[in-house]
Amino acid sequence: MGQLGLWVVRAAVGFGRACVVVAVSLLVPAVWAAAVALGIWWGAENPWSWLLPVVLVCVGTVALSRPVCRIVRLLVARWTATVIPDGYRQPGQLTRLSTGFWWNGFSYERTRRDALMDQKWRTRRHDPANWRDLRFIAIVPFTAGLVACAPPAGVVAAVLGLGRSESVARLVGVLGAVLAVAAAPYAWRPIEPVAVRFLRPSPAMALADRVTELTAQRADTTVAQAAEIRRIERDLHDGAQARLVALGLSLATARRLMETDPDQAKALMRDAQAGATASLAELRELIRGISPPVLSERGLADAVRALALDIPLDVSVSADDTALRLDPPIESAVYFGLAELLTNAVRHAGASRARVCLTRDDLGIVAEVEDDGRGGAGERAGGGLEGLRRRLAVFDGTLEITSPPGGPTRARMAVPCESL
Amino acid sequence: MRILVAEDLYLLRDGMVRLIEACGHQVVATAATGPETLDALRTWRPDVSVIDVRMPPTQSDEGLRAALTARAEVPGLPVLILSQHVEQLYARELLADGSGGIGYLLKESVFDADQFVGALERVAAGGTAMDPAVIAKLLSSGSPDRAFKRLTDREFAVLGLMAEGLSNQAIGRRLFLSESAIGKYTTSLFGKLGITDDEDGNRRVRAVLAYLNK
């Protein structure tokens, strides 16, 4: 009974879905049929009677293509959990100029509404996705649409055939009923492979998206690098360089005073020595900020172990030593990422112990940090975690953070490496 | 003392050789790369060696590796590592064999010739000479285990200075206490850390080790 009930439910659901598929995929052919009907009704004598139906076909097809595709994507995602990216071009930013006009990336408009409309239509018109959508709505009625017609057609045949008294008509009615019941659970299914095959972004569109993404990343990297170089320059200029000048001055003065006032000369020499020590300490800190010595000498695993020793936490490190000599930029990104996460654990989470795990998977390197702090870590715009995500994005790396209030916080950085 | 100087920068190597000779010790060999250092350590068996961590050909931790290899062959071979940076990780690796005769200092410690040569002599005699920067980090990092929680602040301070390699007399001068008072503190902290009686020098090394491995 349970088995049968289940089957009935599946058949009913399948029937409903098949009807929806038919309705959606036959929407555009319905417009075409309406246009043909209009042409016939208008009459063949009028030499211009073809004009209106042709306009109707063109406008109807173009206007319906995107909504139909959106609905198909939505249905496929809901029924089969297969998400098909749409790959439509997104309109850019609107900027208000000091003159009060709006610039939408293409033209200046007097009002915001005009600018948005203009931008929307221009983006839409040049979108290569339009051609893909048109192709899809031309294909779908004859593939998935046709198959999905089976159950409703069977029902229609059954209703018409069983209502008549001829035996042939009754036989057709019975066959129709059998067809409807048997095909109902399966007839809607072809919509998924058809949508996956013809509705995903074409390689050209995927490439265009990738180029946009890379351009943004390059801009990020360039800005970050320039800022870093400025910081180093400022630190050197204000710190070590100034101290060395002071050192030179002290030594010059001491040389002058050597004969006349040896005691003061000695004091100056002592100051000079202290200055040299201080500038060395400053340079050391600076170098540690650019590239930690253990990282360049020993690689990531040992650098993380050294980091764990310096962090005022009980940190356990497990690392797969054999495989962890990576490209220096990736090593550096992962190292500073871990440093940031551990610092957060100390500063914000109030953790007392943490676990760092470095492993590799098929794609690249995975670094995980787990602490026993209070959790609730979130990403703020312009915050450390967002900066970290951006730095990893340069290498196509990802950052996942799960941090329920009350802890524990788990962070996972994954960076793909070709060298592994 | 017969001393080996291993340092890749000519100016520094030359300066150190001069400083050491000016203090009345003998430099028996110099080395500028990792493999040379290891060869020299094997052939000369110097009373103490001054070794830089980062050296050619790889510009990685060649010097440290040479020192560790040589000490694995000759346990307790006295080595003073002199580096631009002091890292806890390296300090732990050096002290891991527990045999003493180890020093790890920042390069600017050569600014004070007396202190530098003093450290060399201590290491040659089987003691330790750890940079205050390492000790400060050690004292601040991690959660101390139970044995260390029982130490009083004063004993803690004495242990820190002991780890740097100072004698009781020198520790007394730093803390403005008499040498005998320091003696009492060291005895009590050895007791609390469960370090039993044997030769005093070795006990000090073991206390530092216990601290590093807490």
Coordinates of C-alpha atoms in Angstrom, one line a residue, chain B residues 33-115:
Chain B
T33 CA 79.3 28.5 3.3
G34 CA 77.4 25.7 5.0
P35 CA 79.5 22.8 3.6
E36 CA 82.7 24.6 4.5
T37 CA 81.5 25.1 8.0
L38 CA 80.7 21.4 8.4
D39 CA 84.1 20.4 7.0
A40 CA 85.9 22.9 9.3
L41 CA 83.9 21.7 12.4
R42 CA 84.8 18.1 11.6
T43 CA 88.5 18.7 10.9
W44 CA 89.3 21.3 13.5
R45 CA 87.0 20.4 16.4
P46 CA 87.4 23.9 17.7
D47 CA 86.9 24.8 21.4
V48 CA 84.0 26.9 20.3
S49 CA 82.6 28.0 16.9
V50 CA 80.8 31.2 16.0
I51 CA 78.2 30.4 13.2
D52 CA 75.8 32.5 11.2
V53 CA 72.4 30.9 10.5
R54 CA 71.9 32.0 7.0
M55 CA 74.7 31.1 4.6
P56 CA 75.3 30.2 0.9
P57 CA 74.8 28.3 -1.2
T58 CA 71.1 28.2 -0.5
Q59 CA 70.8 31.3 1.7
S60 CA 68.6 29.3 4.0
D61 CA 69.5 27.9 7.4
E62 CA 72.8 26.2 6.2
G63 CA 74.8 27.3 9.2
L64 CA 72.3 26.0 11.7
R65 CA 72.1 22.7 9.9
A66 CA 75.9 22.4 9.9
A67 CA 76.0 23.1 13.6
L68 CA 73.2 20.5 14.4
T69 CA 74.9 17.9 12.2
A70 CA 78.3 18.4 13.8
R71 CA 76.7 18.3 17.3
A72 CA 74.9 15.0 16.4
E73 CA 78.3 13.5 15.5
V74 CA 80.2 15.1 18.4
P75 CA 77.7 15.5 21.3
G76 CA 78.3 18.7 23.2
L77 CA 80.5 20.4 20.6
P78 CA 80.3 24.0 21.7
V79 CA 78.6 26.2 19.2
L80 CA 77.6 29.9 19.4
I81 CA 75.0 30.8 16.8
L82 CA 75.1 34.5 15.8
S83 CA 72.2 35.7 13.7
Q84 CA 70.3 38.8 12.6
H85 CA 67.2 37.2 14.0
V86 CA 66.6 35.0 17.0
E87 CA 63.8 32.5 16.7
Q88 CA 62.4 30.3 19.5
L89 CA 62.1 27.4 17.0
Y90 CA 65.8 27.4 16.3
A91 CA 66.7 27.9 20.0
R92 CA 64.6 24.8 20.9
E93 CA 66.3 22.8 18.1
L94 CA 69.7 23.7 19.4
L95 CA 68.9 22.9 23.0
A96 CA 67.0 19.7 22.2
D97 CA 69.9 17.3 22.8
G98 CA 70.3 18.6 26.3
S99 CA 74.0 18.6 26.3
G100 CA 74.8 22.3 26.8
G101 CA 77.6 24.2 25.2
I102 CA 75.1 26.2 23.2
G103 CA 74.7 29.8 22.6
Y104 CA 72.3 31.8 20.4
L105 CA 72.7 35.5 20.2
L106 CA 71.8 38.5 18.0
K107 CA 74.7 39.8 15.9
E108 CA 74.7 43.1 17.7
S109 CA 76.0 41.4 20.8
V110 CA 79.5 41.7 19.3
F111 CA 79.1 45.5 19.9
D112 CA 80.1 44.8 23.5
A113 CA 83.3 42.9 23.1
D114 CA 83.5 41.8 26.8
Q115 CA 80.0 40.4 26.7

